[in-house]
Amino acid sequence: MNRAFGYVRVSGKGQVDGDGPERQELAIREYAKAHGLEVVEVFMDGGVSGTVEDRPALAEMMVSLEQNGHGVRTVIIEKLDRLARDLMVQEGIIRDFQQHGVELISAVEGADLLSNDPTRKLVRQVLGAIAEYDKQMLVLKLRAARRRVKARQGKCEGRKSTQELNPGIIAEIGMLRRLNKAGKRRPWNEVAGFLNARGHKTATGKPWTGPNVSLLMSRVRASKD
């Protein structure tokens, strides 16, 4: 039985814990079983965009293939866009496989992806161009959606503010800051001490300091002007 490597890539960090990796690996192993291939190892790049620079698993697999002490000369992927959506990156990786005599198989698109036959090469590049278009359109759609949310809500994504995490914090700071019996306002450092004693944290989860409290209240006043 011929031996093969599997390669899996998911582009979004949220996909790493989803069904993407499992689905891809299942497709790879089912193809291998149906075609008399033994998958000896599956390499996975999780949460990466698809450029060559951020693919540690791909690099590890290529080094293993180049050393070739195991007899593996075949790589199986689920689909061609799992290799790369960007057409130039895709063709660069394919050229690397060709130079090292490695066969690339897609569980969906079939074998012989590395062929220089004009028709096969055209199909491969068309698939790559479609994947690249899909990626670019996804980016544009997400950007447009963020703009719509920002226009409607005034904010989109990013870390939540202190007021969003603790809606009552401004009123509490106001009460702590009020004039004391001596007719003076409580210092910011003292206000911060009370907040910390009551278990409050900043938006980053750190203890309050005088400058933190002062800056927050300055921003609140500025937003009302």
Coordinates of N, CA, C and O in Angstrom, one line a residue, residues 52-175:
V52 N 2.5 31.9 2.4 CA 3.5 30.9 2.7 C 4.2 31.2 4.0 O 4.6 30.3 4.7
E53 N 4.3 32.5 4.4 CA 5.1 32.9 5.6 C 4.5 32.3 6.9 O 5.2 32.0 7.8
D54 N 3.2 32.1 7.0 CA 2.6 31.7 8.2 C 2.0 30.3 8.2 O 1.0 30.0 8.7
R55 N 2.8 29.4 7.5 CA 2.4 28.0 7.4 C 3.4 27.0 8.0 O 4.1 26.3 7.3
P56 N 3.5 27.0 9.3 CA 4.5 26.1 9.9 C 4.4 24.6 9.5 O 5.3 23.9 9.3
A57 N 3.1 24.2 9.5 CA 2.8 22.7 9.2 C 3.2 22.4 7.8 O 3.8 21.3 7.5
L58 N 2.9 23.3 6.8 CA 3.3 23.1 5.4 C 4.8 23.0 5.3 O 5.3 22.2 4.6
A59 N 5.5 23.9 6.0 CA 6.9 23.9 5.9 C 7.5 22.6 6.5 O 8.4 22.0 5.9
E60 N 6.9 22.2 7.6 CA 7.4 20.9 8.2 C 7.1 19.7 7.3 O 8.0 18.8 7.2
M61 N 6.0 19.7 6.6 CA 5.7 18.7 5.7 C 6.7 18.7 4.5 O 7.1 17.6 4.1
M62 N 7.0 19.9 4.0 CA 7.9 20.0 2.8 C 9.3 19.5 3.2 O 9.9 18.8 2.4
V63 N 9.7 19.8 4.4 CA 11.0 19.3 4.9 C 11.0 17.8 5.0 O 12.0 17.2 4.6
S64 N 10.0 17.3 5.5 CA 9.9 15.8 5.6 C 9.9 15.1 4.2 O 10.5 14.1 4.0
L65 N 9.2 15.7 3.3 CA 9.1 15.2 1.9 C 10.5 15.3 1.3 O 10.9 14.4 0.5
E66 N 11.2 16.4 1.5 CA 12.6 16.5 0.9 C 13.5 15.5 1.5 O 14.4 15.0 0.8
Q67 N 13.4 15.3 2.8 CA 14.3 14.3 3.4 C 14.0 12.9 2.9 O 14.9 12.1 2.7
N68 N 12.7 12.6 2.7 CA 12.3 11.4 2.1 C 12.9 10.1 2.6 O 13.3 9.2 1.9
G69 N 12.9 10.0 4.0 CA 13.4 8.7 4.5 C 12.3 7.7 4.8 O 12.5 6.7 5.3
H70 N 11.1 8.1 4.5 CA 9.9 7.3 4.8 C 9.2 6.8 3.5 O 8.2 6.1 3.7
G71 N 9.6 7.2 2.4 CA 9.0 6.7 1.1 C 7.8 7.4 0.7 O 7.1 7.0 -0.2
V72 N 7.4 8.5 1.4 CA 6.1 9.2 1.1 C 6.4 10.1 -0.1 O 7.2 11.0 0.0
R73 N 5.6 10.0 -1.1 CA 5.8 10.9 -2.3 C 4.4 11.4 -2.7 O 4.2 11.9 -3.9
T74 N 3.4 11.3 -1.9 CA 2.0 11.7 -2.2 C 1.4 12.6 -1.1 O 1.6 12.2 0.1
V75 N 0.8 13.6 -1.4 CA 0.1 14.5 -0.5 C -1.4 14.6 -0.9 O -1.7 14.9 -2.1
I76 N -2.3 14.4 0.1 CA -3.7 14.5 -0.2 C -4.3 15.7 0.5 O -4.0 15.9 1.7
I77 N -5.1 16.5 -0.2 CA -5.8 17.6 0.4 C -7.3 17.4 0.2 O -7.7 16.6 -0.7
E78 N -8.1 18.1 0.9 CA -9.6 18.0 0.7 C -9.9 18.6 -0.6 O -10.6 18.0 -1.5
K79 N -9.6 19.9 -0.8 CA -9.8 20.7 -2.0 C -8.6 21.6 -2.3 O -7.8 21.8 -1.5
L80 N -8.6 22.0 -3.6 CA -7.4 22.8 -4.0 C -7.3 24.1 -3.2 O -6.2 24.6 -2.9
D81 N -8.4 24.7 -2.8 CA -8.3 26.0 -2.1 C -7.8 25.8 -0.7 O -7.5 26.8 0.0
R82 N -7.7 24.5 -0.2 CA -7.1 24.3 1.1 C -5.6 24.4 1.0 O -4.9 24.6 2.0
L83 N -5.1 24.2 -0.2 CA -3.7 24.4 -0.4 C -3.4 25.9 -0.3 O -2.5 26.4 0.3
A84 N -4.2 26.7 -1.0 CA -4.2 28.2 -1.0 C -5.3 28.7 -1.8 O -5.6 28.2 -2.9
R85 N -5.9 29.8 -1.4 CA -6.9 30.5 -2.1 C -6.3 31.4 -3.2 O -6.8 31.6 -4.3
D86 N -5.2 32.1 -2.7 CA -4.5 33.0 -3.6 C -3.8 32.2 -4.8 O -3.1 31.3 -4.5
L87 N -4.1 32.6 -6.0 CA -3.6 31.8 -7.1 C -2.1 31.8 -7.2 O -1.5 30.7 -7.5
M88 N -1.5 32.9 -6.9 CA 0.0 32.9 -7.0 C 0.6 32.0 -6.0 O 1.6 31.3 -6.2
V89 N 0.1 32.1 -4.8 CA 0.6 31.2 -3.7 C 0.4 29.8 -4.0 O 1.2 28.9 -3.9
Q90 N -0.8 29.5 -4.5 CA -1.2 28.1 -4.9 C -0.2 27.5 -6.0 O 0.3 26.4 -5.8
E91 N 0.1 28.3 -7.0 CA 0.9 27.9 -8.1 C 2.4 27.7 -7.6 O 3.1 26.9 -8.0
G92 N 2.8 28.6 -6.6 CA 4.1 28.5 -6.1 C 4.3 27.2 -5.3 O 5.3 26.5 -5.4
I93 N 3.3 26.8 -4.5 CA 3.4 25.6 -3.7 C 3.4 24.4 -4.7 O 4.1 23.4 -4.5
I94 N 2.5 24.4 -5.7 CA 2.4 23.3 -6.7 C 3.8 23.2 -7.4 O 4.3 22.1 -7.6
R95 N 4.4 24.3 -7.8 CA 5.7 24.2 -8.4 C 6.8 23.5 -7.5 O 7.6 22.8 -7.9
D96 N 6.7 23.8 -6.2 CA 7.6 23.2 -5.2 C 7.3 21.7 -5.2 O 8.3 20.9 -5.1
F97 N 6.1 21.3 -5.2 CA 5.8 19.8 -5.2 C 6.4 19.2 -6.5 O 6.9 18.1 -6.4
Q98 N 6.2 19.9 -7.6 CA 6.7 19.3 -8.9 C 8.2 19.1 -8.9 O 8.7 18.1 -9.3
Q99 N 8.9 20.1 -8.3 CA 10.3 20.1 -8.3 C 10.8 18.9 -7.4 O 12.0 18.4 -7.7
H100 N 10.1 18.5 -6.5 CA 10.5 17.4 -5.6 C 9.8 16.1 -5.9 O 10.0 15.1 -5.2
G101 N 9.1 16.0 -7.1 CA 8.5 14.8 -7.5 C 7.5 14.3 -6.6 O 7.3 13.1 -6.5
V102 N 6.7 15.2 -6.0 CA 5.6 14.8 -5.1 C 4.3 14.9 -5.8 O 4.0 15.9 -6.5
E103 N 3.4 13.9 -5.7 CA 2.1 13.9 -6.3 C 1.1 14.5 -5.4 O 1.1 14.2 -4.2
L104 N 0.3 15.4 -5.9 CA -0.7 16.1 -5.1 C -2.1 15.6 -5.6 O -2.4 15.6 -6.8
I105 N -2.9 15.2 -4.6 CA -4.2 14.7 -4.9 C -5.3 15.5 -4.1 O -5.1 15.7 -2.9
S106 N -6.4 15.8 -4.7 CA -7.5 16.5 -4.1 C -8.6 15.4 -3.9 O -9.0 14.8 -4.9
A107 N -9.1 15.3 -2.7 CA -10.2 14.4 -2.5 C -11.5 14.8 -3.3 O -12.3 13.9 -3.6
V108 N -11.6 16.0 -3.6 CA -12.7 16.5 -4.3 C -12.5 16.6 -5.8 O -13.2 16.1 -6.7
E109 N -11.3 17.2 -6.2 CA -11.0 17.4 -7.6 C -10.2 16.3 -8.3 O -10.0 16.3 -9.5
G110 N -9.8 15.3 -7.5 CA -9.1 14.2 -8.1 C -7.6 14.3 -8.1 O -7.0 15.1 -7.5
A111 N -7.0 13.3 -8.8 CA -5.5 13.2 -8.8 C -4.9 14.0 -9.9 O -5.7 14.7 -10.7
D112 N -3.6 13.9 -10.0 CA -2.9 14.6 -11.1 C -3.1 16.1 -11.2 O -3.1 16.7 -12.2
L113 N -3.1 16.7 -10.0 CA -3.3 18.2 -10.0 C -2.0 18.9 -10.4 O -2.1 20.0 -10.8
L114 N -0.9 18.1 -10.4 CA 0.4 18.8 -10.8 C 0.7 18.7 -12.3 O 1.7 19.2 -12.7
S115 N -0.2 18.1 -13.0 CA 0.1 17.9 -14.5 C 0.3 19.2 -15.2 O -0.4 20.2 -14.9
N116 N 1.2 19.2 -16.1 CA 1.4 20.4 -16.9 C 0.6 20.3 -18.2 O 0.8 21.1 -19.1
D117 N -0.2 19.3 -18.3 CA -1.1 19.2 -19.5 C -1.9 20.5 -19.6 O -2.4 21.0 -18.5
P118 N -2.0 21.2 -20.7 CA -2.6 22.5 -20.8 C -4.0 22.5 -20.3 O -4.4 23.5 -19.6
T119 N -4.8 21.5 -20.5 CA -6.2 21.5 -20.0 C -6.2 21.4 -18.5 O -7.0 22.1 -17.8
R120 N -5.4 20.5 -18.0 CA -5.4 20.3 -16.5 C -4.9 21.5 -15.8 O -5.4 22.0 -14.8
K121 N -3.8 22.1 -16.4 CA -3.3 23.4 -15.8 C -4.3 24.5 -15.8 O -4.4 25.3 -14.9
L122 N -5.1 24.6 -16.9 CA -6.1 25.6 -17.0 C -7.2 25.4 -16.0 O -7.6 26.4 -15.3
V123 N -7.6 24.1 -15.8 CA -8.6 23.9 -14.8 C -8.1 24.2 -13.4 O -8.9 24.8 -12.6
R124 N -6.9 23.9 -13.1 CA -6.3 24.2 -11.8 C -6.3 25.7 -11.6 O -6.6 26.2 -10.5
Q125 N -5.9 26.4 -12.6 CA -5.7 27.9 -12.4 C -7.1 28.5 -12.3 O -7.3 29.5 -11.6
V126 N -8.1 28.0 -13.1 CA -9.4 28.5 -13.0 C -10.0 28.3 -11.6 O -10.6 29.2 -11.0
L127 N -9.8 27.1 -11.0 CA -10.2 26.8 -9.7 C -9.5 27.8 -8.7 O -10.1 28.3 -7.7
G128 N -8.2 28.0 -8.9 CA -7.5 28.9 -8.0 C -8.0 30.3 -8.1 O -8.1 31.0 -7.1
A129 N -8.3 30.8 -9.3 CA -8.8 32.1 -9.5 C -10.2 32.3 -8.9 O -10.5 33.3 -8.3
I130 N -11.0 31.3 -9.0 CA -12.3 31.3 -8.3 C -12.2 31.4 -6.8 O -12.8 32.2 -6.1
A131 N -11.2 30.6 -6.3 CA -11.0 30.6 -4.8 C -10.5 32.0 -4.4 O -10.9 32.5 -3.3
E132 N -9.6 32.6 -5.2 CA -9.1 33.9 -4.9 C -10.2 35.0 -4.9 O -10.2 35.8 -4.1
Y133 N -11.1 34.9 -5.9 CA -12.2 35.8 -6.0 C -13.1 35.7 -4.8 O -13.5 36.7 -4.2
D134 N -13.4 34.4 -4.4 CA -14.2 34.2 -3.3 C -13.6 34.8 -2.0 O -14.3 35.4 -1.2
K135 N -12.3 34.6 -1.9 CA -11.6 35.2 -0.7 C -11.8 36.7 -0.7 O -12.1 37.3 0.4
Q136 N -11.5 37.3 -1.8 CA -11.6 38.8 -1.9 C -13.0 39.3 -1.6 O -13.2 40.3 -0.9
M137 N -14.0 38.6 -2.2 CA -15.3 39.0 -2.0 C -15.8 38.8 -0.5 O -16.5 39.7 0.0
L138 N -15.3 37.8 0.1 CA -15.6 37.6 1.6 C -15.0 38.7 2.4 O -15.7 39.3 3.3
V139 N -13.8 39.1 2.1 CA -13.2 40.3 2.8 C -14.0 41.5 2.6 O -14.3 42.3 3.6
L140 N -14.4 41.8 1.4 CA -15.2 43.0 1.1 C -16.6 43.0 1.8 O -17.1 44.0 2.3
K141 N -17.2 41.8 1.8 CA -18.5 41.6 2.4 C -18.4 41.8 3.9 O -19.3 42.5 4.5
L142 N -17.4 41.3 4.5 CA -17.2 41.5 6.0 C -16.9 42.9 6.3 O -17.4 43.4 7.3
R143 N -16.2 43.6 5.5 CA -15.9 45.0 5.7 C -17.1 45.8 5.6 O -17.4 46.7 6.4
A144 N -18.0 45.5 4.5 CA -19.2 46.3 4.4 C -20.2 46.0 5.6 O -20.8 46.9 6.0
A145 N -20.2 44.8 6.0 CA -21.1 44.4 7.2 C -20.6 45.2 8.4 O -21.4 45.7 9.2
R146 N -19.3 45.3 8.6 CA -18.8 46.0 9.8 C -19.2 47.5 9.7 O -19.5 48.1 10.7
R147 N -19.1 48.1 8.5 CA -19.5 49.5 8.3 C -20.9 49.7 8.6 O -21.3 50.7 9.3
R148 N -21.8 48.7 8.2 CA -23.2 48.9 8.5 C -23.5 48.8 10.0 O -24.3 49.6 10.6
V149 N -22.8 47.9 10.7 CA -23.0 47.8 12.2 C -22.5 49.0 12.8 O -23.1 49.6 13.8
K150 N -21.3 49.6 12.4 CA -20.7 50.8 13.0 C -21.7 52.0 12.8 O -21.8 52.8 13.7
A151 N -22.2 52.1 11.6 CA -23.1 53.2 11.3 C -24.4 53.1 12.2 O -25.0 54.1 12.6
R152 N -24.9 51.9 12.4 CA -26.1 51.7 13.2 C -25.8 51.8 14.7 O -26.6 52.3 15.5
Q153 N -24.7 51.2 15.2 CA -24.4 51.2 16.6 C -23.3 52.1 17.1 O -23.2 52.3 18.3
G154 N -22.6 52.7 16.2 CA -21.5 53.6 16.6 C -20.2 52.9 16.9 O -19.2 53.5 17.2
K155 N -20.3 51.5 16.9 CA -19.1 50.7 17.2 C -19.2 49.4 16.6 O -20.3 48.8 16.5
C156 N -18.1 48.8 16.2 CA -18.1 47.4 15.7 C -16.8 46.7 16.0 O -15.7 47.3 15.7
E157 N -16.9 45.6 16.6 CA -15.8 44.8 17.0 C -14.9 45.5 18.0 O -15.3 46.5 18.6
G158 N -13.7 45.0 18.2 CA -12.8 45.6 19.1 C -13.1 45.2 20.6 O -14.2 44.6 20.8
R159 N -12.2 45.6 21.4 CA -12.4 45.2 22.9 C -13.5 46.0 23.4 O -13.7 47.2 23.2
K160 N -14.4 45.4 24.3 CA -15.4 46.2 24.9 C -14.9 47.2 25.9 O -13.9 47.0 26.6
S161 N -15.6 48.3 26.0 CA -15.1 49.4 26.9 C -15.5 49.1 28.3 O -16.2 48.2 28.6
T162 N -14.9 49.9 29.2 CA -15.2 49.7 30.7 C -16.7 49.8 30.9 O -17.2 49.1 31.7
Q163 N -17.3 50.8 30.3 CA -18.7 51.1 30.5 C -19.6 49.9 30.0 O -20.6 49.6 30.6
E164 N -19.1 49.3 28.9 CA -19.9 48.1 28.4 C -19.8 46.9 29.3 O -20.8 46.2 29.5
L165 N -18.6 46.7 29.9 CA -18.4 45.6 30.8 C -19.0 45.9 32.2 O -19.4 44.9 32.8
N166 N -19.0 47.1 32.6 CA -19.5 47.5 33.9 C -20.4 48.7 33.8 O -19.9 49.8 34.1
P167 N -21.6 48.6 33.4 CA -22.5 49.8 33.1 C -22.6 50.8 34.3 O -22.8 52.0 34.1
G168 N -22.5 50.3 35.5 CA -22.6 51.2 36.7 C -21.4 51.8 37.2 O -21.4 52.6 38.2
I169 N -20.3 51.6 36.5 CA -19.0 52.1 37.0 C -18.9 53.6 37.0 O -18.3 54.2 38.0
I170 N -19.4 54.3 36.1 CA -19.4 55.8 36.0 C -20.1 56.4 37.2 O -19.6 57.3 37.9
A171 N -21.3 55.9 37.5 CA -22.1 56.4 38.6 C -21.3 56.1 39.9 O -21.3 57.0 40.8
E172 N -20.7 55.0 40.0 CA -20.0 54.6 41.3 C -18.8 55.5 41.5 O -18.5 56.0 42.6
I173 N -18.1 55.8 40.4 CA -16.9 56.7 40.5 C -17.4 58.1 40.9 O -16.8 58.8 41.7
G174 N -18.5 58.5 40.3 CA -19.1 59.8 40.7 C -19.4 59.9 42.1 O -19.1 61.0 42.8
M175 N -20.0 58.9 42.7 CA -20.3 58.9 44.2 C -19.0 58.9 45.0 O -18.9 59.6 46.0

